[in-house]
Amino acid sequence: MSTDIRRLYGVGAVRAAAYARLGVYTVEELLEHYPRGYEERGNIRLLCESDGVGKSAHVLTVATEAKSVRIRGRMSMVKFRAYDESGICDITFFNQEYLKAVFVPGSEFRFYGRVEKKGNRYFMTAPAYEPIREGEVLPPLIPVYPLTEGITQKQLAKDMRAAMVLAASFEDGSNDPLPEELRHKYGLCLQSYALRNIHMPDSFSALAAAKKRLIFEEFFTYALGLSMASAKKTHAPAVPCLADGRAELEAMLPYALTGAQRRVIGEIVADLARDTAMNRLLVGDVGCGKTVCAAAAMLTAVRSGRQAALMAPTEILARQHYAELCGLFEPLGVRCALLIGATSAAEKKKIYRGLCAVEESERIAVVVGTQALLSEGVSFAAPGLVVTDEQHRFGVNQRAILAEKNALSHLLVMSATPIPRSLALSLYGDLDLSVIDEMPPGRQRVDTYVVDERYRERLDGFILKQVAEGGQVYVVCPAVEENSEEESFELSMEEIDGEGQVRRGTPLKSAVSYAEELKERFPALRIGVLHGRMKSKEKDAVMAEFSAGRMDVLVSTTVIEVGVNVPNACLMIVENADRFGLSQLHQLRGRVGRGRRKSFCVLVSESATGESDAQERLSVMKSCYDGYAIAERDLEMRGPGDFLRGSTDVSVRQSGGVRFRLAALCDDTGLMKTAFAEARAMIGTDPDLSGHPLLAERVRGMFALEEGTIN
Ligand code: ADP
Ligand code: MG
């Protein structure tokens, strides 16, 4: 399974390079390149049942000899007629002369494509086709893979079939990483069956079984890695930070700390004083004041003669943290620096020097940055504390690099996603947990409404009213750009639930095209757009315009979700709200109501009426303002997937070390809990997995660890 992809027949250097772009180097990794969705070709319709818009599958008999027609120079067209009991269809292909020999009169094919109707005639152009042969069943679902330049669906499917032939040699389960007793206990299918049916499902129920098995395995592998890491970490040595920065910091604050902040800072400062490394997760709802807790920890490290680093997932956030921390620290004579991708090369060099300066007087004590902090040039003279913000965006691997650069230092991880306690304990089992469960006084409540399209006009009026009064508006859309036509007709992996039932969603509003639409509707308003596919410089520029009040409406994907602070923003509109997790919606709602303006959140959803799950889910937002309660409800109703995906925005999804593949679509909390419990039990009896070499290999693969790290 770990065979190089180039060993597959027909895969040469060029195709291998394309696969590398998808992160696929081995046969095993190819098999884990799961489809993003499927074409429902098993759903055969009559010609008269096609809708003229979407693609559909039709079994047709070829009626006439295929004729080729020359058009414009070298172009040629192959044309023939085929029929079913409801009508006759003209089918055309371009530049494929050889098809004349394929479509023999009397033969039957399954065609898949868009059917157009003119008069009482049907037409299809270049449909997908498969011959129907006696005694052979055509697959009902055809996989659609995420692609990159240089690979087509056809090539990928062909390579996948070759890879599956290899995998199929283990049909007896002898090479299955999941032990047999686990498979039996939880009714999980064999790995070989799962791989075959995730790529080429025999049926919806086989697909559901495959998904279940693979999701269990992902959780199980992750949990094994985590349990092993936490067993090791408890003993990692660290430099004790014995000073106490609390009083000094509090004197700088224009407000009094809340009781919860005090308690949490106490827990952190006590950890820092130990000679074993702190590994603490600090969770607290948006706006509860985590930054100041981190600041207290950082100052404690600095006053103990050590350095502190804070890493944020985006440049926008890094800048914001830097501004806030500088304001607190510089008056105290603590040298701070900002290190992000946009920092000039010369400035970077200066910072690198300042960070590794032996002389304390020349040393940078506090550095705030993005992943740029992980670059090679960065080394610390006296590392003491690493803080990462928005933990779920960073992979365990990135934390590991950071830890390596900061040997002997303590780790504080902050997360504003109020994840349910049980989930936090599972997912971050290698961390201790501190919770801020109290908001600073005087926070206003953001009035929340759930509406559907019928309210569009009123909503437009509301936008104008808020802007006229000097407020600013966020509009959040789930997609960056409109789905391509191809994507919008296929069935996405997400839409197939645990029982193999199909749940279709409404089309997604895209930030880019919706911004254009709004510009037309409101020519007088200053409207900007922000999404993850923009360069970070462009993003920062847009955010700066909005922050400065030079923009009225910001149409965005969830990139604004994390930590952004614009106190003048008073209206948050979320389009396709049913597509978001409640916790995510709660996060988004937290972007408004940060200043003195009365603030509102409007959740727009087609499913807002009727008795859908979505309606019930969204209505939680109207009555509930406690991020933790919302998170618990979300976990109950939608399962853990939303928490694992973190965001629907592409740029964010790609970052991070461990990437859940199918598990990020999991809607079954029970399955996850079981996998975690079983993993803990296994590590209890086989702490280094020496009795389960196949699993040890899976763990190494998932955490991208070198051979020898485990065992
Ligand atoms: P988050 O936990 O979302 O990161 P921040 O740390 O950004 O929240 O804090 C949000 C805002 O609340 C900041 O403007 C901060 O100055 C303010 N703040 C923090 N703690 C308190 C407090 N105890 N009393 C009043 N305001 C506070
Ligand atoms: Mg924050």
XYZ file of C-alpha atoms and ligand atoms in Angstrom:
739
model
C 0.000 0.000 0.000
C 2.916 2.349 0.562
C 4.052 1.679 -2.998
C 5.042 4.744 -4.995
C 2.211 5.963 -7.194
C 4.482 5.739 -10.244
C 4.396 1.984 -9.963
C 0.792 2.063 -11.148
C 0.486 1.280 -14.836
C 0.374 4.463 -16.884
C 1.458 6.857 -14.146
C 4.661 8.585 -15.215
C 6.623 11.507 -13.902
C 4.189 14.112 -15.211
C 1.090 12.542 -13.684
C 3.021 11.843 -10.475
C 3.885 15.542 -10.250
C 0.206 16.385 -10.605
C -0.656 13.859 -7.886
C 1.955 15.445 -5.657
C -0.046 18.655 -5.848
C -2.945 16.730 -4.346
C -0.700 15.394 -1.608
C -0.798 11.935 -3.161
C 2.512 10.087 -3.386
C 1.650 6.498 -2.615
C -1.023 4.027 -3.619
C -2.418 4.277 -0.112
C -2.692 8.053 -0.375
C -4.421 7.664 -3.709
C -6.969 5.341 -2.126
C -7.516 7.994 0.541
C -8.177 10.626 -2.092
C -11.899 10.251 -1.608
C -14.513 11.527 -4.053
C -16.020 14.896 -3.214
C -19.281 13.602 -4.605
C -20.990 11.310 -7.077
C -22.931 11.464 -10.303
C -26.202 9.648 -9.844
C -26.089 7.647 -13.020
C -28.119 4.796 -11.595
C -31.213 6.963 -11.488
C -32.415 6.164 -14.997
C -35.049 8.436 -16.460
C -37.015 8.526 -19.663
C -36.142 11.266 -22.141
C -39.493 12.871 -21.447
C -38.638 13.044 -17.735
C -35.481 15.137 -18.159
C -35.799 18.708 -16.949
C -33.596 20.426 -19.527
C -31.470 21.965 -16.780
C -29.667 19.302 -14.804
C -27.851 16.251 -15.993
C -29.692 12.968 -16.033
C -29.096 9.332 -16.929
C -30.888 7.630 -19.815
C -30.737 4.150 -21.267
C -31.070 4.559 -25.031
C -30.854 2.250 -28.023
C -28.846 3.438 -30.994
C -31.215 3.818 -33.952
C -29.066 5.002 -36.821
C -25.594 4.531 -38.200
C -23.255 7.159 -36.677
C -22.285 9.640 -39.369
C -19.359 11.978 -39.314
C -19.671 15.514 -40.617
C -16.732 17.776 -41.306
C -17.064 21.266 -39.915
C -14.631 24.173 -40.042
C -11.242 22.872 -41.080
C -10.092 20.055 -38.867
C -13.172 19.852 -36.676
C -15.505 16.967 -37.160
C -18.754 15.853 -35.642
C -20.124 12.362 -35.059
C -23.902 12.274 -35.038
C -26.459 9.560 -34.521
C -29.937 9.016 -33.256
C -30.981 6.952 -30.233
C -34.326 6.336 -28.564
C -36.244 5.093 -25.587
C -39.984 4.470 -25.236
C -40.665 8.165 -24.707
C -38.801 9.758 -27.582
C -35.913 10.153 -29.971
C -32.663 11.902 -29.140
C -29.995 13.338 -31.459
C -26.582 12.745 -29.949
C -23.467 14.618 -31.047
C -19.780 14.205 -30.254
C -16.924 16.375 -31.495
C -13.594 15.262 -32.945
C -13.980 11.628 -32.000
C -14.161 9.820 -35.324
C -13.574 6.448 -33.660
C -16.988 6.672 -32.009
C -18.553 5.764 -35.336
C -17.492 2.204 -34.619
C -18.754 2.319 -31.035
C -22.352 3.372 -31.529
C -23.632 0.485 -33.609
C -27.362 0.502 -34.425
C -29.276 -1.734 -32.041
C -26.749 -1.451 -29.222
C -27.740 -0.015 -25.860
C -25.897 2.589 -23.807
C -26.353 4.466 -20.580
C -25.915 8.142 -21.365
C -25.425 10.824 -18.735
C -25.677 14.509 -19.499
C -27.997 17.402 -20.065
C -30.937 16.721 -22.342
C -32.298 19.634 -24.342
C -35.678 19.635 -25.972
C -36.590 21.402 -29.193
C -40.064 20.731 -30.497
C -40.662 17.057 -29.838
C -37.015 16.132 -30.349
C -34.365 15.652 -27.704
C -30.667 16.509 -28.020
C -27.553 15.587 -26.087
C -24.035 16.856 -26.732
C -20.995 14.865 -25.687
C -22.695 12.942 -22.883
C -20.848 10.396 -20.773
C -21.660 6.917 -22.099
C -21.305 3.342 -20.950
C -22.250 0.279 -23.003
C -24.907 -1.965 -21.519
C -23.890 -5.599 -21.674
C -25.829 -8.716 -20.959
C -25.384 -9.839 -17.346
C -23.341 -6.808 -16.326
C -24.595 -4.218 -13.849
C -23.427 -0.652 -14.322
C -22.398 1.169 -11.145
C -25.179 3.434 -9.856
C -22.856 6.147 -8.560
C -19.843 7.469 -10.426
C -17.262 9.218 -8.249
C -16.265 12.833 -8.830
C -12.842 13.649 -7.447
C -11.195 16.870 -6.412
C -8.753 17.513 -9.243
C -5.721 19.547 -10.007
C -4.238 20.670 -13.283
C -2.853 17.743 -15.243
C -5.351 15.094 -14.092
C -8.803 14.438 -15.476
C -11.671 12.598 -13.796
C -11.207 9.783 -16.264
C -7.503 9.342 -15.553
C -8.037 9.512 -11.830
C -10.803 6.934 -11.950
C -8.592 4.647 -14.014
C -5.644 4.972 -11.629
C -8.017 4.413 -8.742
C -9.209 1.155 -10.285
C -5.595 0.025 -10.616
C -4.958 0.960 -6.980
C -8.055 -0.937 -5.940
C -6.849 -4.071 -7.638
C -3.863 -3.906 -5.297
C -6.064 -3.279 -2.272
C -8.357 -6.127 -3.256
C -5.617 -8.660 -2.688
C -6.381 -8.203 1.021
C -10.055 -9.134 0.807
C -9.591 -11.644 3.618
C -8.947 -8.826 6.102
C -5.448 -10.036 6.947
C -4.086 -6.608 6.204
C -6.868 -4.596 7.818
C -5.521 -2.125 10.382
C -8.707 -2.327 12.454
C -8.613 -5.426 14.632
C -11.319 -7.951 13.924
C -12.920 -7.730 17.359
C -13.463 -3.982 16.886
C -14.952 -4.504 13.460
C -17.331 -7.091 14.828
C -18.253 -5.151 17.934
C -19.317 -2.079 15.963
C -20.444 -3.657 12.710
C -17.674 -2.084 10.658
C -16.949 -3.428 7.220
C -13.533 -4.524 5.999
C -11.092 -1.904 4.787
C -11.034 -3.415 1.306
C -14.849 -3.293 1.110
C -14.859 0.263 2.429
C -12.306 1.486 -0.083
C -14.104 -0.182 -2.963
C -17.445 1.276 -1.990
C -16.284 4.773 -1.219
C -14.859 4.966 -4.732
C -17.300 2.774 -6.643
C -20.369 2.319 -4.472
C -22.585 -0.660 -5.251
C -25.474 1.160 -3.605
C -26.223 4.020 -1.255
C -26.248 1.660 1.697
C -22.856 0.206 0.764
C -21.578 3.767 0.523
C -22.934 4.572 3.975
C -21.256 1.478 5.418
C -17.981 2.449 3.767
C -18.216 5.971 5.125
C -18.931 4.709 8.622
C -15.961 2.377 8.650
C -13.557 4.981 7.268
C -14.769 7.680 9.646
C -14.378 5.349 12.604
C -10.868 4.544 11.472
C -9.948 8.213 11.137
C -11.182 9.041 14.619
C -9.601 5.940 16.040
C -6.223 6.670 14.458
C -6.324 10.284 15.584
C -7.270 9.273 19.109
C -4.452 6.725 19.235
C -1.937 9.373 18.230
C -3.312 11.787 20.767
C -3.331 9.287 23.609
C 0.279 8.419 22.869
C 1.267 12.072 22.673
C -0.404 12.911 25.949
C 1.288 9.986 27.667
C 4.606 11.396 26.522
C 3.891 15.090 27.085
C 3.059 14.857 30.772
C 6.724 14.495 31.417
C 8.220 17.015 28.970
C 10.621 19.262 30.854
C 10.312 23.064 30.761
C 11.937 26.128 32.245
C 9.947 27.254 35.282
C 8.774 30.889 35.069
C 8.769 31.965 38.680
C 8.023 35.684 38.327
C 4.412 36.881 38.369
C 3.279 39.422 35.807
C -0.276 39.677 37.042
C -0.208 42.796 39.224
C 1.920 44.737 36.764
C -0.485 43.952 33.927
C -3.639 44.651 35.896
C -2.326 48.108 36.713
C -2.234 48.796 32.974
C -5.841 47.765 32.298
C -8.671 50.294 32.054
C -11.037 47.685 33.525
C -11.141 45.090 36.275
C -10.658 41.439 35.364
C -13.691 39.202 35.700
C -13.676 36.400 38.245
C -13.331 33.836 35.476
C -10.340 35.634 33.981
C -8.687 35.778 37.390
C -9.223 32.072 37.980
C -7.909 31.086 34.570
C -4.848 33.327 34.844
C -4.216 31.702 38.234
C -4.263 28.246 36.642
C -1.864 29.356 33.935
C 0.598 31.120 36.231
C 0.707 28.058 38.492
C 1.493 25.852 35.462
C 4.232 28.208 34.291
C 6.028 27.927 37.602
C 6.478 24.169 37.146
C 9.438 22.464 35.574
C 7.220 20.315 33.354
C 5.710 21.903 30.273
C 2.264 23.451 30.461
C -0.072 22.147 27.745
C -3.207 24.090 28.362
C -6.221 24.854 26.226
C -7.975 28.099 27.093
C -11.493 28.210 25.761
C -13.949 31.030 26.095
C -16.701 32.573 24.081
C -15.986 35.361 21.627
C -15.330 38.587 23.513
C -14.854 37.007 26.928
C -11.350 38.472 27.109
C -8.888 35.713 26.400
C -6.227 38.023 25.035
C -5.628 39.669 28.365
C -5.230 36.246 29.999
C -2.606 35.401 27.406
C -0.979 38.751 28.084
C -0.719 37.954 31.793
C 0.942 34.665 30.945
C 3.298 36.317 28.482
C 4.326 38.997 30.937
C 4.947 36.314 33.554
C 7.324 34.568 31.150
C 9.035 37.825 30.197
C 9.516 38.901 33.811
C 11.085 35.503 34.409
C 13.703 36.379 31.813
C 12.100 34.294 29.062
C 10.494 35.072 25.687
C 6.903 34.663 24.609
C 5.500 34.026 21.123
C 1.898 34.318 20.003
C 0.823 32.681 16.772
C -2.448 33.572 15.055
C -3.995 31.841 12.032
C -4.382 34.967 9.878
C -2.486 38.179 9.314
C -5.534 40.196 10.232
C -5.637 38.574 13.637
C -1.900 38.731 14.148
C -1.981 42.472 13.535
C -4.863 42.929 15.922
C -3.148 40.983 18.677
C 0.066 42.823 18.060
C -1.629 46.198 18.367
C -3.336 45.189 21.599
C -0.284 43.600 23.192
C 2.025 46.434 22.155
C -0.335 48.859 23.819
C -0.006 46.928 27.070
C 3.653 45.932 26.918
C 5.584 48.791 25.390
C 4.815 51.206 28.245
C 6.283 48.521 30.487
C 9.478 48.507 28.445
C 8.863 45.077 26.909
C 10.129 44.858 23.320
C 7.566 43.474 20.869
C 7.737 42.518 17.197
C 5.272 41.491 14.493
C 6.337 38.729 12.128
C 4.017 37.917 9.249
C 4.320 36.980 5.595
C 4.057 40.617 4.618
C 6.993 41.665 6.822
C 9.845 42.895 4.597
C 12.912 40.712 4.222
C 15.100 43.298 5.923
C 12.702 43.637 8.830
C 12.473 39.856 9.134
C 16.253 39.614 9.413
C 16.226 42.216 12.137
C 13.555 40.307 14.031
C 15.411 36.999 13.649
C 18.487 38.664 15.176
C 16.452 40.205 17.975
C 14.848 36.875 18.823
C 18.102 34.980 19.183
C 20.060 37.832 20.834
C 21.986 36.534 23.828
C 22.079 39.954 25.508
C 18.742 40.449 27.227
C 18.850 44.195 26.525
C 18.959 43.556 22.746
C 16.438 40.787 22.770
C 12.874 40.893 21.472
C 10.825 39.603 24.387
C 7.448 39.188 22.721
C 6.779 38.239 19.117
C 3.357 38.040 17.511
C 2.909 36.447 14.116
C 1.388 33.983 11.737
C 2.842 30.745 10.400
C 5.804 32.951 9.529
C 6.906 32.148 13.077
C 7.537 28.611 11.909
C 10.052 29.648 9.257
C 13.544 28.382 9.416
C 15.236 31.632 10.424
C 13.274 31.875 13.641
C 15.052 30.749 16.780
C 14.653 31.917 20.322
C 17.461 32.735 22.739
C 15.330 32.064 25.820
C 12.017 30.475 24.864
C 9.510 30.425 27.675
C 5.940 30.474 26.404
C 4.150 29.788 23.160
C 0.571 30.928 22.741
C -1.498 29.911 19.741
C -4.798 31.577 19.016
C -7.748 29.735 17.489
C -6.297 26.352 18.078
C -8.488 24.298 15.825
C -6.951 25.986 12.816
C -3.523 24.673 13.565
C -2.489 21.119 13.159
C -0.706 19.092 15.753
C 2.244 19.195 13.368
C 2.537 22.930 13.336
C 2.335 22.905 17.093
C 5.156 20.394 17.032
C 7.374 22.632 14.895
C 6.649 25.511 17.204
C 7.416 23.371 20.219
C 10.678 22.274 18.654
C 11.776 25.864 18.153
C 10.775 26.456 21.728
C 12.286 23.537 23.536
C 11.657 23.700 27.265
C 8.816 26.178 26.809
C 5.218 26.144 27.934
C 2.232 26.010 25.611
C -1.039 27.880 25.887
C -3.640 27.267 23.222
C -6.607 29.623 22.923
C -9.844 28.817 21.178
C -12.871 31.002 20.717
C -14.901 28.170 19.303
C -16.979 27.169 22.245
C -16.693 23.478 21.656
C -18.609 21.233 24.008
C -16.519 20.139 26.931
C -16.775 16.458 26.030
C -15.570 17.124 22.501
C -12.715 19.324 23.723
C -11.590 16.588 26.063
C -11.591 14.072 23.211
C -10.100 16.200 20.459
C -7.531 17.878 22.641
C -6.987 15.018 25.012
C -3.329 15.969 25.180
C -4.174 19.342 26.738
C -5.435 20.538 30.126
C -8.533 22.647 29.930
C -9.271 26.164 31.279
C -12.669 27.659 30.639
C -13.738 31.320 30.813
C -17.459 31.057 31.423
C -18.254 34.672 32.264
C -18.505 37.717 30.021
C -17.155 41.153 30.956
C -19.969 43.334 32.318
C -22.112 45.556 30.117
C -22.169 43.424 26.999
C -25.261 43.960 24.926
C -27.361 41.191 23.524
C -27.501 40.903 19.746
C -31.139 40.531 18.667
C -31.388 37.584 16.334
C -33.922 36.826 13.599
C -34.376 33.836 11.335
C -35.983 34.775 8.002
C -36.490 33.410 4.500
C -36.472 34.977 1.036
C -39.846 36.607 1.554
C -38.149 39.050 3.907
C -35.540 40.087 1.348
C -37.057 43.496 0.655
C -37.455 44.334 4.313
C -33.927 43.164 4.932
C -32.606 45.447 2.201
C -34.442 48.318 3.855
C -32.874 47.377 7.161
C -29.366 47.460 5.651
C -30.019 50.962 4.292
C -31.368 52.115 7.639
C -28.349 50.866 9.587
C -25.926 52.464 7.149
C -27.893 55.731 7.134
C -27.469 55.825 10.893
C -23.721 55.427 10.515
C -23.476 51.717 11.232
C -21.714 49.035 9.234
C -22.937 45.709 7.969
C -21.446 42.264 7.478
C -22.961 39.856 4.973
C -21.593 36.331 5.188
C -21.998 33.814 2.360
C -20.981 30.157 2.496
C -19.136 30.016 -0.833
C -16.451 32.103 -2.479
C -17.696 31.737 -6.004
C -20.717 30.190 -7.612
C -20.325 26.455 -7.993
C -19.416 25.459 -11.486
C -22.260 23.892 -13.395
C -20.624 20.496 -12.995
C -20.479 20.753 -9.234
C -24.006 21.928 -8.767
C -25.532 18.775 -10.266
C -23.521 16.129 -8.561
C -24.331 14.647 -5.221
C -21.795 15.769 -2.634
C -20.339 13.383 -0.100
C -21.932 15.474 2.646
C -25.381 14.871 1.272
C -25.328 11.146 1.971
C -26.134 10.435 5.594
C -25.391 7.528 7.885
C -28.325 5.470 6.612
C -27.420 6.063 3.001
C -30.236 8.580 2.579
C -29.714 11.611 0.377
C -30.224 15.108 1.760
C -30.015 17.791 -0.855
C -29.182 21.379 0.092
C -30.204 24.624 -1.561
C -27.642 26.269 -3.875
C -25.091 28.329 -2.000
C -24.806 32.096 -2.207
C -21.328 33.130 -3.168
C -19.538 36.136 -1.708
C -18.150 37.355 -5.006
C -21.338 37.320 -7.032
C -23.515 38.436 -4.143
C -21.299 41.476 -3.615
C -21.862 42.352 -7.282
C -25.594 41.908 -6.835
C -25.609 44.182 -3.792
C -23.591 46.833 -5.603
C -26.328 46.944 -8.214
C -29.094 47.064 -5.640
C -27.374 49.716 -3.529
C -25.341 51.942 -5.849
C -24.935 54.536 -3.104
C -23.318 52.174 -0.609
C -19.645 51.371 -0.353
C -19.478 47.603 -0.639
C -16.411 45.414 -0.337
C -15.734 41.717 -0.571
C -13.436 39.468 1.432
C -12.671 35.786 0.967
C -9.998 33.212 1.549
C -8.811 33.025 -2.030
C -7.625 36.635 -1.933
C -3.976 37.388 -1.280
C -3.346 38.301 2.336
C -2.356 41.824 1.322
C -5.678 42.311 -0.436
C -7.534 40.888 2.545
C -5.750 43.179 4.943
C -6.463 46.170 2.729
C -10.187 45.390 2.603
C -10.332 44.759 6.327
C -8.503 48.015 6.991
C -11.045 49.927 4.855
C -13.908 48.358 6.747
C -12.277 48.941 10.138
C -11.666 52.586 9.286
C -15.335 53.030 8.401
C -14.651 53.727 4.747
C -16.814 50.811 3.719
C -20.491 50.306 4.601
C -21.069 46.673 3.766
C -18.546 43.865 3.832
C -19.594 40.750 1.941
C -17.449 37.909 3.091
C -16.980 34.220 3.535
C -16.222 32.963 7.023
C -12.732 34.457 6.942
C -14.105 37.191 9.182
C -15.221 34.609 11.658
C -12.080 34.512 13.712
C -11.532 37.292 16.192
C -11.998 40.345 13.978
C -13.014 43.438 15.910
C -14.905 46.345 14.318
C -16.980 47.957 17.101
C -18.999 50.091 14.673
C -20.448 47.044 12.899
C -24.011 46.526 14.045
C -25.698 44.175 11.584
C -24.635 40.649 10.726
C -26.496 38.946 7.906
C -25.760 35.287 7.256
C -26.940 33.860 3.931
C -27.723 30.115 3.617
C -27.563 30.108 7.400
C -28.678 26.471 7.553
C -25.368 25.526 5.960
C -23.432 26.685 9.003
C -22.953 25.008 12.313
C -24.618 26.775 15.217
C -21.273 27.415 16.832
C -20.084 29.037 13.686
C -23.195 31.192 13.590
C -22.609 32.122 17.184
C -19.063 33.106 16.283
C -20.289 35.200 13.394
C -22.896 36.868 15.583
C -20.094 37.757 17.963
C -18.624 40.050 15.281
C -21.340 42.602 16.040
C -22.462 44.081 19.313
C -18.898 44.962 20.175
C -19.426 48.697 20.423
C -22.122 51.053 21.607
C -24.510 50.499 18.706
C -27.563 48.344 19.205
C -26.786 45.305 17.082
C -28.678 42.676 15.108
C -28.078 39.309 13.535
C -30.269 38.094 10.680
C -30.036 34.468 9.594
C -31.395 33.976 6.081
C -32.422 30.463 5.169
C -34.713 28.968 2.576
C -35.478 26.304 5.112
C -36.618 28.857 7.661
C -40.196 27.812 7.084
C -41.608 24.348 7.255
C -40.735 21.633 9.696
C -37.139 21.045 8.733
C -34.267 20.215 11.041
C -32.667 23.410 9.845
C -35.562 25.437 11.188
C -35.329 23.788 14.570
C -31.602 24.207 14.641
C -31.637 27.870 13.696
C -34.337 28.697 16.192
C -31.847 27.852 18.936
C -29.984 30.994 17.908
C -32.990 33.190 18.639
C -33.241 32.239 22.255
C -29.771 31.167 23.232
C -26.758 33.413 23.723
C -24.496 31.081 25.630
C -21.855 29.743 23.268
C -21.440 26.534 25.236
C -25.110 25.711 25.370
C -25.295 26.380 21.630
C -22.318 24.153 21.004
C -23.848 21.288 22.977
C -27.073 21.580 20.999
C -25.111 21.683 17.769
C -23.185 18.554 18.644
C -26.431 16.827 19.554
C -28.191 17.812 16.347
C -25.478 17.779 13.700
C -22.693 15.687 15.114
C -19.039 16.627 15.397
C -18.310 17.395 11.718
C -18.849 21.132 11.973
C -16.388 21.414 14.799
C -13.782 19.490 12.869
C -14.175 21.404 9.662
C -13.633 24.643 11.522
C -14.623 26.671 8.543
C -16.185 26.354 5.168
C -13.562 28.592 3.657
C -11.039 26.921 1.421
C -7.903 28.659 2.583
C -8.476 27.698 6.162
C -9.351 24.137 5.428
C -6.047 23.575 3.738
C -3.939 24.734 6.632
C -3.166 22.555 9.582
C -1.356 19.308 10.041
C -3.827 16.558 10.728
C -6.621 16.856 8.265
C -9.781 14.949 8.869
C -11.070 13.735 5.560
C -14.344 11.923 5.945
C -14.482 12.486 9.695
C -15.063 16.166 9.053
C -18.401 15.133 7.537
C -19.355 12.974 10.482
C -22.824 13.559 11.868
C -22.673 10.766 14.413
C -21.296 11.796 17.782
C -21.701 8.287 19.137
C -19.371 6.861 16.517
C -16.734 9.414 17.435
C -17.046 8.814 21.162
C -16.768 5.082 20.655
C -13.631 5.455 18.554
C -12.007 7.634 21.202
C -12.936 5.300 24.038
C -11.624 2.264 22.174
C -8.392 4.084 21.353
C -7.819 4.973 24.999
C -8.457 1.385 25.964
C -5.992 0.130 23.386
C -3.227 2.528 24.478
C -3.922 1.377 28.031
C -2.916 -2.183 27.158
C -0.526 -1.519 24.267
C 1.000 1.925 24.946
C 3.400 1.966 21.981
C 1.188 -0.068 19.623
C 3.898 -2.661 19.250
C 1.165 -5.293 19.180
C -0.623 -3.428 16.357
C 2.002 -2.558 13.752
C -0.576 -1.730 11.059
C -2.225 0.783 13.349
C 1.123 2.226 14.377
C 1.758 2.845 10.709
C -1.622 4.535 10.282
C -0.877 6.831 13.220
C 2.514 7.738 11.808
C 0.906 8.454 8.467
C -1.815 10.655 9.893
C 0.502 12.731 12.027
C 3.148 12.659 9.278
C 5.673 11.272 11.721
C 8.960 9.641 10.876
C 9.554 5.967 11.336
C 10.830 5.365 14.849
C 8.803 8.149 16.470
C 6.405 5.487 17.594
C 7.682 2.211 19.086
P -11.673 37.122 22.922
O -11.805 36.248 24.109
O -12.789 36.955 21.956
O -10.321 37.020 22.285
P -10.765 39.693 23.555
O -9.624 39.253 24.371
O -10.480 40.199 22.192
O -11.843 38.576 23.480
O -11.578 40.779 24.389
C -12.683 41.437 23.858
C -12.777 42.833 24.376
O -13.125 42.830 25.754
C -11.464 43.594 24.262
O -11.746 44.885 23.760
C -10.961 43.660 25.697
O -10.203 44.831 25.913
C -12.243 43.665 26.500
N -12.137 43.087 27.842
C -11.453 41.986 28.193
N -11.605 41.720 29.505
C -12.432 42.656 30.000
C -12.979 42.916 31.311
N -12.700 42.157 32.348
N -13.795 43.987 31.447
C -14.080 44.766 30.383
N -13.604 44.591 29.149
C -12.784 43.540 28.936
Mg -9.405 36.726 20.490
